[in-house]
Coordinates of N, CA and C in Angstrom, one line a residue:
X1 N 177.0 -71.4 68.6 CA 178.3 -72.2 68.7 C 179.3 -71.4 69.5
X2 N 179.4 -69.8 69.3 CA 180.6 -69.1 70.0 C 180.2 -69.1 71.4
X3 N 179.0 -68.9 72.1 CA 178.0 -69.3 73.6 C 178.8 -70.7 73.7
X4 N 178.6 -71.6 73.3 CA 179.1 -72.7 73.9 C 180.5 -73.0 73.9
X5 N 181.5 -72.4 72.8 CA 182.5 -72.6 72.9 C 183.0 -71.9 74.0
X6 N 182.4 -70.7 74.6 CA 183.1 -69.8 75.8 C 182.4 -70.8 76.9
X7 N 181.5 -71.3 76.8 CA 181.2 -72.0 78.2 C 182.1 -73.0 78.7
X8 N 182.4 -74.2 77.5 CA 183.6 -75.0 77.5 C 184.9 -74.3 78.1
X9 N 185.4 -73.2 77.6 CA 186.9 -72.6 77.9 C 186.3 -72.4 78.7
X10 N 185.1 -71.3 80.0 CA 185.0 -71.0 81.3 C 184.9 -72.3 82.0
X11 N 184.4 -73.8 81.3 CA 184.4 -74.9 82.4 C 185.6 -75.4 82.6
X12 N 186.6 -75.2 81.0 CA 187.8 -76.4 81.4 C 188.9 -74.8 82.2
X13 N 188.7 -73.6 82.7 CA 189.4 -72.9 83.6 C 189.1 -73.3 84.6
X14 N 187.7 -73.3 84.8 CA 187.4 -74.1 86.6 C 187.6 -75.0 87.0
X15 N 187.6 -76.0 86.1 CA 187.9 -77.6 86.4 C 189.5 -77.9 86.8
X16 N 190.3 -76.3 85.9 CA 191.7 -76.8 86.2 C 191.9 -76.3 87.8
X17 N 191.2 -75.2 87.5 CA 191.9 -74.6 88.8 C 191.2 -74.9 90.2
X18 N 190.0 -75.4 90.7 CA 189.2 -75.8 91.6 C 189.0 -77.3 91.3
X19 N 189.8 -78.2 90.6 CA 189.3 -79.5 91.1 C 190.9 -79.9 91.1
X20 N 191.8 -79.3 91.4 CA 193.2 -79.7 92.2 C 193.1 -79.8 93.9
X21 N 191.9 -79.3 93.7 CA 191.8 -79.4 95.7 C 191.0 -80.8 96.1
X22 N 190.7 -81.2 97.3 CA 189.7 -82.1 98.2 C 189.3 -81.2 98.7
X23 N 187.6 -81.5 98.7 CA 186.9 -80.7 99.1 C 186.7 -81.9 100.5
X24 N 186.2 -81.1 101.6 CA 186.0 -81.8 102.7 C 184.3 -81.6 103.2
X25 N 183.9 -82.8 102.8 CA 182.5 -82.9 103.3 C 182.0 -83.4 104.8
X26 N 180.4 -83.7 104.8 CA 180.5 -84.3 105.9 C 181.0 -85.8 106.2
X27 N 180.9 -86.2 105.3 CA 181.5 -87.6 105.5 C 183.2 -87.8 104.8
X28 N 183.7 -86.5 104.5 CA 185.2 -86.8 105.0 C 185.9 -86.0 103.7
X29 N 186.6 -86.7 103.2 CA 187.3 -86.0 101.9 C 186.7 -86.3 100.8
X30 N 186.1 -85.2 99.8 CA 185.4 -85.9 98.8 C 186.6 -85.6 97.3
X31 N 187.1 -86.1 96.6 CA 187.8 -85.8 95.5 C 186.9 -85.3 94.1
X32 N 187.2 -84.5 93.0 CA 186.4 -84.0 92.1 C 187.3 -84.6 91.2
X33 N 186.7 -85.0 90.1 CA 187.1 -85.2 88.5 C 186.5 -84.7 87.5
X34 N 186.9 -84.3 86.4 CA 185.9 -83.7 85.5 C 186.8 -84.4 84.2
X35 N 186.3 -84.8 83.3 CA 186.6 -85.1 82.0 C 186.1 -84.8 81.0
X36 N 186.5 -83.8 79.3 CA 186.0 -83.5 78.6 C 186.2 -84.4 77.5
X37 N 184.7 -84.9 76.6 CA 184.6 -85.9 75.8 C 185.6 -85.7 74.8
X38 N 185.9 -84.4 74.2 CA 186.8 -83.8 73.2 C 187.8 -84.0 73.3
X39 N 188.5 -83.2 74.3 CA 190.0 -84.1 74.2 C 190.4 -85.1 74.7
X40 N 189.4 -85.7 75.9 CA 189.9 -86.4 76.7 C 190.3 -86.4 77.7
X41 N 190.7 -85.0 78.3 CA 191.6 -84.8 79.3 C 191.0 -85.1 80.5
X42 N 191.9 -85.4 81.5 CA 191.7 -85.2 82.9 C 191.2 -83.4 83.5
X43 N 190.5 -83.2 84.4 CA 190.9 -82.1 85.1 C 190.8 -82.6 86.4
X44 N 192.1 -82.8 87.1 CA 192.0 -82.8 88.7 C 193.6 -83.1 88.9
X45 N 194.0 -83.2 90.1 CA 195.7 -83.3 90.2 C 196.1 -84.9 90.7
X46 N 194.7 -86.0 91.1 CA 194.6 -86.8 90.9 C 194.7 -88.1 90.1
X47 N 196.3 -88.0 89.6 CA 196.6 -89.1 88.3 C 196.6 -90.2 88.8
X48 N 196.6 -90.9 90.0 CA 196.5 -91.9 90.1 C 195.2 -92.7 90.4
X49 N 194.0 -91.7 90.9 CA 192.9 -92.3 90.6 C 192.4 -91.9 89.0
X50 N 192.7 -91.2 87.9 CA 192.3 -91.0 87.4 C 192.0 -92.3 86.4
X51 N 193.5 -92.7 86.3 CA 193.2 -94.4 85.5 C 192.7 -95.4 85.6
X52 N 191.7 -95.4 86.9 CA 190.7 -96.4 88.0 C 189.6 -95.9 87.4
X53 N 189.4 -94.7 87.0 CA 188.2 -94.2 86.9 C 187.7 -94.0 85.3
X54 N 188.4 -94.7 84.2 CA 188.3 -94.4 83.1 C 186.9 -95.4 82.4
X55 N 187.1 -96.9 83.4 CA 186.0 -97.5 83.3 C 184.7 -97.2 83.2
X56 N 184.7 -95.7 84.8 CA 183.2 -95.3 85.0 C 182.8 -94.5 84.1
X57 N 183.8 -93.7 83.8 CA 183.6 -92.4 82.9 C 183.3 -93.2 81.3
X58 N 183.8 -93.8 81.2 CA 183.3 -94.7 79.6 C 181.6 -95.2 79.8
X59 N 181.7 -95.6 80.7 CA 180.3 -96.5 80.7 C 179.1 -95.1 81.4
X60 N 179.2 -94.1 82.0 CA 178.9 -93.0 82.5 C 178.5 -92.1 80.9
X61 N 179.3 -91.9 80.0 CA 179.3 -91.4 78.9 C 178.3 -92.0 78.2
X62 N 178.2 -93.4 78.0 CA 177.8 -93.8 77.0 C 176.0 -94.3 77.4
X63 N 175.8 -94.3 79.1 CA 174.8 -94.5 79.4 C 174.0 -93.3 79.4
X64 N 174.9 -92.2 79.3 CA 174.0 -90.7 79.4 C 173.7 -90.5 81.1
X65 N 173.8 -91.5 81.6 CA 173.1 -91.6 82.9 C 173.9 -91.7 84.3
X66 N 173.9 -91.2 85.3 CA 174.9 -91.6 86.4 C 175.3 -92.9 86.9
X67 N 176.4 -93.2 86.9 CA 176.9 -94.5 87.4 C 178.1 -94.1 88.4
X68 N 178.0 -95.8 89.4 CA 178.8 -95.7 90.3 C 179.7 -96.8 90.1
X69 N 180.9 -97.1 90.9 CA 181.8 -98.5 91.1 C 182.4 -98.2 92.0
X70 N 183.1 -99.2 92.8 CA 184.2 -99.1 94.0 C 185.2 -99.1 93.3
X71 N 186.1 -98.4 93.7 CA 187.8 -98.3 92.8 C 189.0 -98.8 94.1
X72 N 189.6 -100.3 94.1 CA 190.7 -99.9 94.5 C 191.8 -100.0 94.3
X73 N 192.7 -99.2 95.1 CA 193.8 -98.5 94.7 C 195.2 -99.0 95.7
X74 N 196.5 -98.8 95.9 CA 197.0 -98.5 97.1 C 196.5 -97.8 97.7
X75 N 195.9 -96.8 97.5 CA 195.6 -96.1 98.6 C 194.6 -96.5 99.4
X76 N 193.4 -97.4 99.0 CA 192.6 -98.1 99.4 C 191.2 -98.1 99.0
X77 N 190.3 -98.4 99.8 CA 188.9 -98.4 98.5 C 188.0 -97.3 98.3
X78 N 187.8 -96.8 97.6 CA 186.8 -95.6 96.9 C 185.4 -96.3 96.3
X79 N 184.9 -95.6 96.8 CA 183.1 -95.4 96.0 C 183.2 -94.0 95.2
X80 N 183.2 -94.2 93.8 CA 183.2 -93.4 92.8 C 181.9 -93.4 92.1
X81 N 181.4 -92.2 92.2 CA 180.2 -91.8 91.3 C 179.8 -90.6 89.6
X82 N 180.1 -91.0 88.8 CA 179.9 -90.2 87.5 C 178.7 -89.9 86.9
X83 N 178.4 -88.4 86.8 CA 177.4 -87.8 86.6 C 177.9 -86.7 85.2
X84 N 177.1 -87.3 84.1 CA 177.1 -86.4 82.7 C 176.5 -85.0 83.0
X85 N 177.4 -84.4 82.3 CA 177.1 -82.5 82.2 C 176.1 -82.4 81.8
X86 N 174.8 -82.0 81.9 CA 173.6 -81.4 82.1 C 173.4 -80.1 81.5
X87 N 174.3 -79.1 82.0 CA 174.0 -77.9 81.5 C 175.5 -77.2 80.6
X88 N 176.7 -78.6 81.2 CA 178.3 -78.7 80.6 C 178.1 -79.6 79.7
X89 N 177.4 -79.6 78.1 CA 177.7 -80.6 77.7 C 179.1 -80.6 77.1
X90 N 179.0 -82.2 77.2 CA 180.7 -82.9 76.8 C 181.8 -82.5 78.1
X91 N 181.0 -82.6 79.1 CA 181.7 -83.1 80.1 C 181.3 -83.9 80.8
X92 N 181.9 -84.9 81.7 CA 181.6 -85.2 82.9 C 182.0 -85.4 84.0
X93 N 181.3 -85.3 85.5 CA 182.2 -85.1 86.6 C 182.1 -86.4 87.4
X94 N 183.0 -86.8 88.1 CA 182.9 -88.5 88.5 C 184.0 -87.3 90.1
X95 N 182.8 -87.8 91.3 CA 183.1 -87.8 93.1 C 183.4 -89.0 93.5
X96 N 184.6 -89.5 94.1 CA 185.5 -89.9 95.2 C 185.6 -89.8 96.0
X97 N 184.8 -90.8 97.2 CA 185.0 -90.8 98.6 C 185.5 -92.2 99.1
X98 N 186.2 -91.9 100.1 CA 187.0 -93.4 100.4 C 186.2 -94.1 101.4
X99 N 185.9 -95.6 101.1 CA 185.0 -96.1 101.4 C 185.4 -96.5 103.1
X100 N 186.4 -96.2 103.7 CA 186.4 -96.8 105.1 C 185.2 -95.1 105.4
X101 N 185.7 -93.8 104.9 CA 185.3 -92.6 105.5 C 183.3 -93.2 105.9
X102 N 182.9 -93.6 104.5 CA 181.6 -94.0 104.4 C 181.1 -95.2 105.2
X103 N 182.1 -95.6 105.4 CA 181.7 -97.4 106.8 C 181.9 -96.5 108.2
X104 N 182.7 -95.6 108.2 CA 183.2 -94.9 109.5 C 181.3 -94.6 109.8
X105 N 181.3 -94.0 108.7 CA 179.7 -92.7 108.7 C 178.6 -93.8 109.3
X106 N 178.4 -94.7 108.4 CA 177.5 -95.9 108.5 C 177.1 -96.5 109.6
X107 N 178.3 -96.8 109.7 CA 178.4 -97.9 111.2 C 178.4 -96.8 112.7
X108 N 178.0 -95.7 112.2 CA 177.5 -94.6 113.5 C 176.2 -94.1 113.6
X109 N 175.6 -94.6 112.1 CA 174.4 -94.8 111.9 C 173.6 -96.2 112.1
X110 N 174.1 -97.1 111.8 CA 173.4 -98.6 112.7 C 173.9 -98.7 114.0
X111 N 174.8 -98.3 114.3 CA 174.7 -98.3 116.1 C 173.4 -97.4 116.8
X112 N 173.2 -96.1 116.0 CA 171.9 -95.2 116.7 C 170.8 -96.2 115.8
X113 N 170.5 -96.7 114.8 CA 169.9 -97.2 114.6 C 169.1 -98.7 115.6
X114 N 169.9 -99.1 115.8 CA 170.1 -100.3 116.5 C 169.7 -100.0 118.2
X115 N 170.3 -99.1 118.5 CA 169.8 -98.4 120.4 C 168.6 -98.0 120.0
X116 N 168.0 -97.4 118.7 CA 166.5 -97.0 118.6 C 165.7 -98.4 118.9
X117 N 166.6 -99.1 117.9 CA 165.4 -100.5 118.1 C 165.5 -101.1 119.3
X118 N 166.7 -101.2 120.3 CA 166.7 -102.1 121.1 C 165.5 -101.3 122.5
X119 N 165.4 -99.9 122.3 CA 164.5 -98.9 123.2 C 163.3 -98.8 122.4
X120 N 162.8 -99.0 121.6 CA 161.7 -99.5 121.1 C 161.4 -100.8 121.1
X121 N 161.6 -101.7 121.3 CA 161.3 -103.5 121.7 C 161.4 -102.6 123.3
X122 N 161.8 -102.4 124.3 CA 161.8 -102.0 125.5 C 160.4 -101.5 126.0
X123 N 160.3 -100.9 125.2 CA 159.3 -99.6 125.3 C 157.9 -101.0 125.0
X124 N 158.0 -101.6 123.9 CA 156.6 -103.1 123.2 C 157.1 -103.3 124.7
X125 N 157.8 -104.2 125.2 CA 157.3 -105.1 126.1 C 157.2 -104.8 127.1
X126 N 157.6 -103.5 127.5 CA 157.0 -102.9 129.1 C 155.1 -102.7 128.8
X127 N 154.7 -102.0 127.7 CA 153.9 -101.8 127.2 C 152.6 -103.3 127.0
X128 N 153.2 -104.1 127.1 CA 152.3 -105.2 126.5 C 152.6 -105.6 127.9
X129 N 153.3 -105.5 128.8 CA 153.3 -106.4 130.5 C 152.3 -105.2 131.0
X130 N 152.3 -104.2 131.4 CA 150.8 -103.3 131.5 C 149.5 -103.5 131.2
X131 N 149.6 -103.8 129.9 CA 147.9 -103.9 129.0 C 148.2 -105.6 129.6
X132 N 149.0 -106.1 129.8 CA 148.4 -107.9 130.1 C 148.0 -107.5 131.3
X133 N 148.6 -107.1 133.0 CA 148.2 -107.3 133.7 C 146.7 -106.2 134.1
X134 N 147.1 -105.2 132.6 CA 145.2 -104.4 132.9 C 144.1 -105.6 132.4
X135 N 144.2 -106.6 131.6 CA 143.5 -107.8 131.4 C 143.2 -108.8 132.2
X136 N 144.6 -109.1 132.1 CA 144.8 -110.6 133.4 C 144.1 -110.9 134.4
X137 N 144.1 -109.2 135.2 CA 143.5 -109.6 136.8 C 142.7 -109.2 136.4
X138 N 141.5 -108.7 135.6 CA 140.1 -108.9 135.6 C 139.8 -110.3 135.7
X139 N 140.0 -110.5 134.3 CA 139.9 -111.9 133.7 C 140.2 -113.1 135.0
X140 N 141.4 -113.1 135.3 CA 141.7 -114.1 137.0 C 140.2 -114.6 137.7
X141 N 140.2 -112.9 137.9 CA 139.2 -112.7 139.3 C 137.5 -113.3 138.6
X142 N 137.0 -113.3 137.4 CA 136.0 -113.9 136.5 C 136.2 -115.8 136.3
X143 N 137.2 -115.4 136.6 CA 137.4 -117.1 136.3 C 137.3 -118.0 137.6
X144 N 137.8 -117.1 138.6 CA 137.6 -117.9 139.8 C 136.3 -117.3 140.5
X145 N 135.5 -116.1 140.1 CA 134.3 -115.8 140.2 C 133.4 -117.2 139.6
X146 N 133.8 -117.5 138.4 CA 132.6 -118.9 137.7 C 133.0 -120.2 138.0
X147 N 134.4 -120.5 138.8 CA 134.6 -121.6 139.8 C 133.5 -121.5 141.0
X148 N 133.6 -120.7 141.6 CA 132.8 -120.0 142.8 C 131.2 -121.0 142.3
X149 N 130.4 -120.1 141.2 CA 129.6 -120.2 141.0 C 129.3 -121.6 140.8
X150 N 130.2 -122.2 140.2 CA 130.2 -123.9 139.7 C 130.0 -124.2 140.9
X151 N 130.7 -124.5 142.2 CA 130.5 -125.0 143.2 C 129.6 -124.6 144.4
X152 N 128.3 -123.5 143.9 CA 127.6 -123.0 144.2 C 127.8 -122.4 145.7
X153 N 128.9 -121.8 145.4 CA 129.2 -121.0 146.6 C 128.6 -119.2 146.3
X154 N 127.7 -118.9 147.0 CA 127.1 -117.6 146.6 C 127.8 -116.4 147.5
X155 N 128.9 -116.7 148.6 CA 129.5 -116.0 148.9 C 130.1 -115.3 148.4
X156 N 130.9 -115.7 147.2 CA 132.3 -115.0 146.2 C 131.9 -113.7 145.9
X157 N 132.7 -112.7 145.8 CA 132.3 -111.5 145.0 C 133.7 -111.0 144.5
X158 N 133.2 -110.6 142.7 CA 134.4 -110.3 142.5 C 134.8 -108.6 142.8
X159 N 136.2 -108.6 143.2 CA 136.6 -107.0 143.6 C 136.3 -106.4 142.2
X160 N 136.0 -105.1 142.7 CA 135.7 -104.1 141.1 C 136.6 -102.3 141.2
X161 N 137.0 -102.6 140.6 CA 138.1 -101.5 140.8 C 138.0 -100.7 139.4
X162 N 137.5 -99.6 139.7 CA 137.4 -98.5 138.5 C 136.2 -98.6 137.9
X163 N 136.4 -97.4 136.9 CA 135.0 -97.7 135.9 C 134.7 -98.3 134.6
X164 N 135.5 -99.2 134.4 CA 135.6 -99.4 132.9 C 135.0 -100.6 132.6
X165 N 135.2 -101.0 131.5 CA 134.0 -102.8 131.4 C 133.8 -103.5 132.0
X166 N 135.2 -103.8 132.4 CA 135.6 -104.9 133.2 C 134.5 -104.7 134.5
X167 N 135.0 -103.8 135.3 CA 134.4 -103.3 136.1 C 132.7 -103.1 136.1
X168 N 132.3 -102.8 135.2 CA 131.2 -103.3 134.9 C 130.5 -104.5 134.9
X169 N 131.3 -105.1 134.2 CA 131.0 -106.7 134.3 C 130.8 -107.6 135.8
X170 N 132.1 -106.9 136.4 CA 132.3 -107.3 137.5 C 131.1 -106.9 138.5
X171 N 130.5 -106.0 138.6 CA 129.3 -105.4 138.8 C 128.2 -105.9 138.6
X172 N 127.7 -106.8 137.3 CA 126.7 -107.4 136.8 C 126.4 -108.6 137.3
X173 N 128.1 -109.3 137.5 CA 128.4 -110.6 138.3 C 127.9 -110.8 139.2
X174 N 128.6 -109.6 140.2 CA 128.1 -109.9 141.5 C 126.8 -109.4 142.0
X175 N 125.9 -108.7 141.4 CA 124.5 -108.5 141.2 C 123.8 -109.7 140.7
X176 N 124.2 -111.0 140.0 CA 123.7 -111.8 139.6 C 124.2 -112.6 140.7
X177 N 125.1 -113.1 140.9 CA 125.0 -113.7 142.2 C 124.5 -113.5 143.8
X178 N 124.5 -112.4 143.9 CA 123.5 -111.6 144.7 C 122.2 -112.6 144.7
X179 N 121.8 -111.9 143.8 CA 120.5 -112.8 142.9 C 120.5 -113.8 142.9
X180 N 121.3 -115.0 142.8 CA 121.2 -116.3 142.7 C 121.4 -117.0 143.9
X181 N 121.9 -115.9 145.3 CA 122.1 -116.1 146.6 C 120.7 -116.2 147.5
X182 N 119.9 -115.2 147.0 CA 118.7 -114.6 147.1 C 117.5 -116.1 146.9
X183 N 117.8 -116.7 145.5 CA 117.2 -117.6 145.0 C 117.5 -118.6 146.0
X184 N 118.4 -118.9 146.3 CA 119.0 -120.1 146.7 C 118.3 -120.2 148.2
X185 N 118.3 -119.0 149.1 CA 117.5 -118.6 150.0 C 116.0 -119.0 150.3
X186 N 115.6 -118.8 149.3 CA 114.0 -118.8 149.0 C 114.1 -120.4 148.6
X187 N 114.3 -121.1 148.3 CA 114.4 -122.5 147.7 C 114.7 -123.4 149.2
X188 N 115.8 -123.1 149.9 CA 115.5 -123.7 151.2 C 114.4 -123.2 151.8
X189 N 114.0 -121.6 152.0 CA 112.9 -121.9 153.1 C 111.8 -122.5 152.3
X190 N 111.3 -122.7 151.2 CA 110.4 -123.2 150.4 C 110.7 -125.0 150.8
X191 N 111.3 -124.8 150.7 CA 111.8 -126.6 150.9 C 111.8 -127.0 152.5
X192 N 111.8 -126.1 153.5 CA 111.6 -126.3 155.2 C 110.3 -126.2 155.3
X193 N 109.5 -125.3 154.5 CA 107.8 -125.4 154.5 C 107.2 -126.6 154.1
X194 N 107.8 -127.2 153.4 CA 107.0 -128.3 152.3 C 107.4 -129.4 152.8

């Protein structure tokens, strides 16, 4: 009991004397509160958010568990968060940040977020106009290769550019038409003999 009663007097010294300030974070001015379940008191220099914040600190206390709410004030709107003493019991500390500071932060975060996406959709459809026209003009040139053949023209050949399937294919094609040129050959002189 005498361990924890000196813990309490070293917390409610700190609380008086280090939570009269704003601490300044990255996202702007953050305010500190501390409240002891015992007497009740305030520790911060803060009396005018203090009476905004009696709500969170009640329902904060009684949930055991951290809670938030927006507080506003004249001064304007706050996002207030309360977190039960852990290793301070029968205290708890409830942070104050003013909610334009956090829209300031945010909305500098969906603008980079937003140039990521609009350079990523950039990036898909340059990307998919590449892979279509690495498709396309195979594909074209096969399609009007089997027009060709439909109208038995054995001249056609399709161009073959590179080593890859396609080009393979394209290679098989015109080896088969070759072949079917060849046939077609033999079938007239067979037909001038007979």
């Amino acid at each position: 009991i005498c361990a924890n009663q000196r813990i309490s007097d070293l917390a409610r010294k700190y609380f008086s004397t280090i939570l009269k300030e704003r601490h300044l974070t990255q996202l702007g001015q953050l305010r500190f509160f501390a409240r002891e379940y015992a007497t009740g008191k305030w520790f911060s220099n803060q009396a005018t958010l203090a009476g905004e914040i009696e709500e969170l600190e009640m329902r904060t206390r009684v949930r055991q568990k951290p809670s938030w709410t927006t507080i506003t004030t004249d001064e304007g709107s706050f996002l207030a968060v309360g977190v039960p003493g852990k290793n301070l019991k029968g205290f708890i500390l409830v942070g104050v940040l003013p909610d334009l500071e956090i829209q300031n932060k945010t909305g500098a975060l969906r603008k980079n977020i937003f140039s990521g996406l609009v350079i990523a959709i950039g990036i898909t459809v340059l990307t998919a106009i590449a892979l279509s026209e690495s498709f396309l003009k195979p594909i074209s040139g096969f399609s009007k290769g089997i027009k060709a053949l439909k109208n038995r023209d054995t001249n056609f050949r399709i161009p073959v550019d590179g080593s890859d399937e396609f080009a393979e294919l394209g290679k098989i094609f015109n080896s088969t038409i070759e072949e079917m040129e060849e046939l077609v050959l033999a079938k007239s002189v067979q037909e001038c003999l007979i």
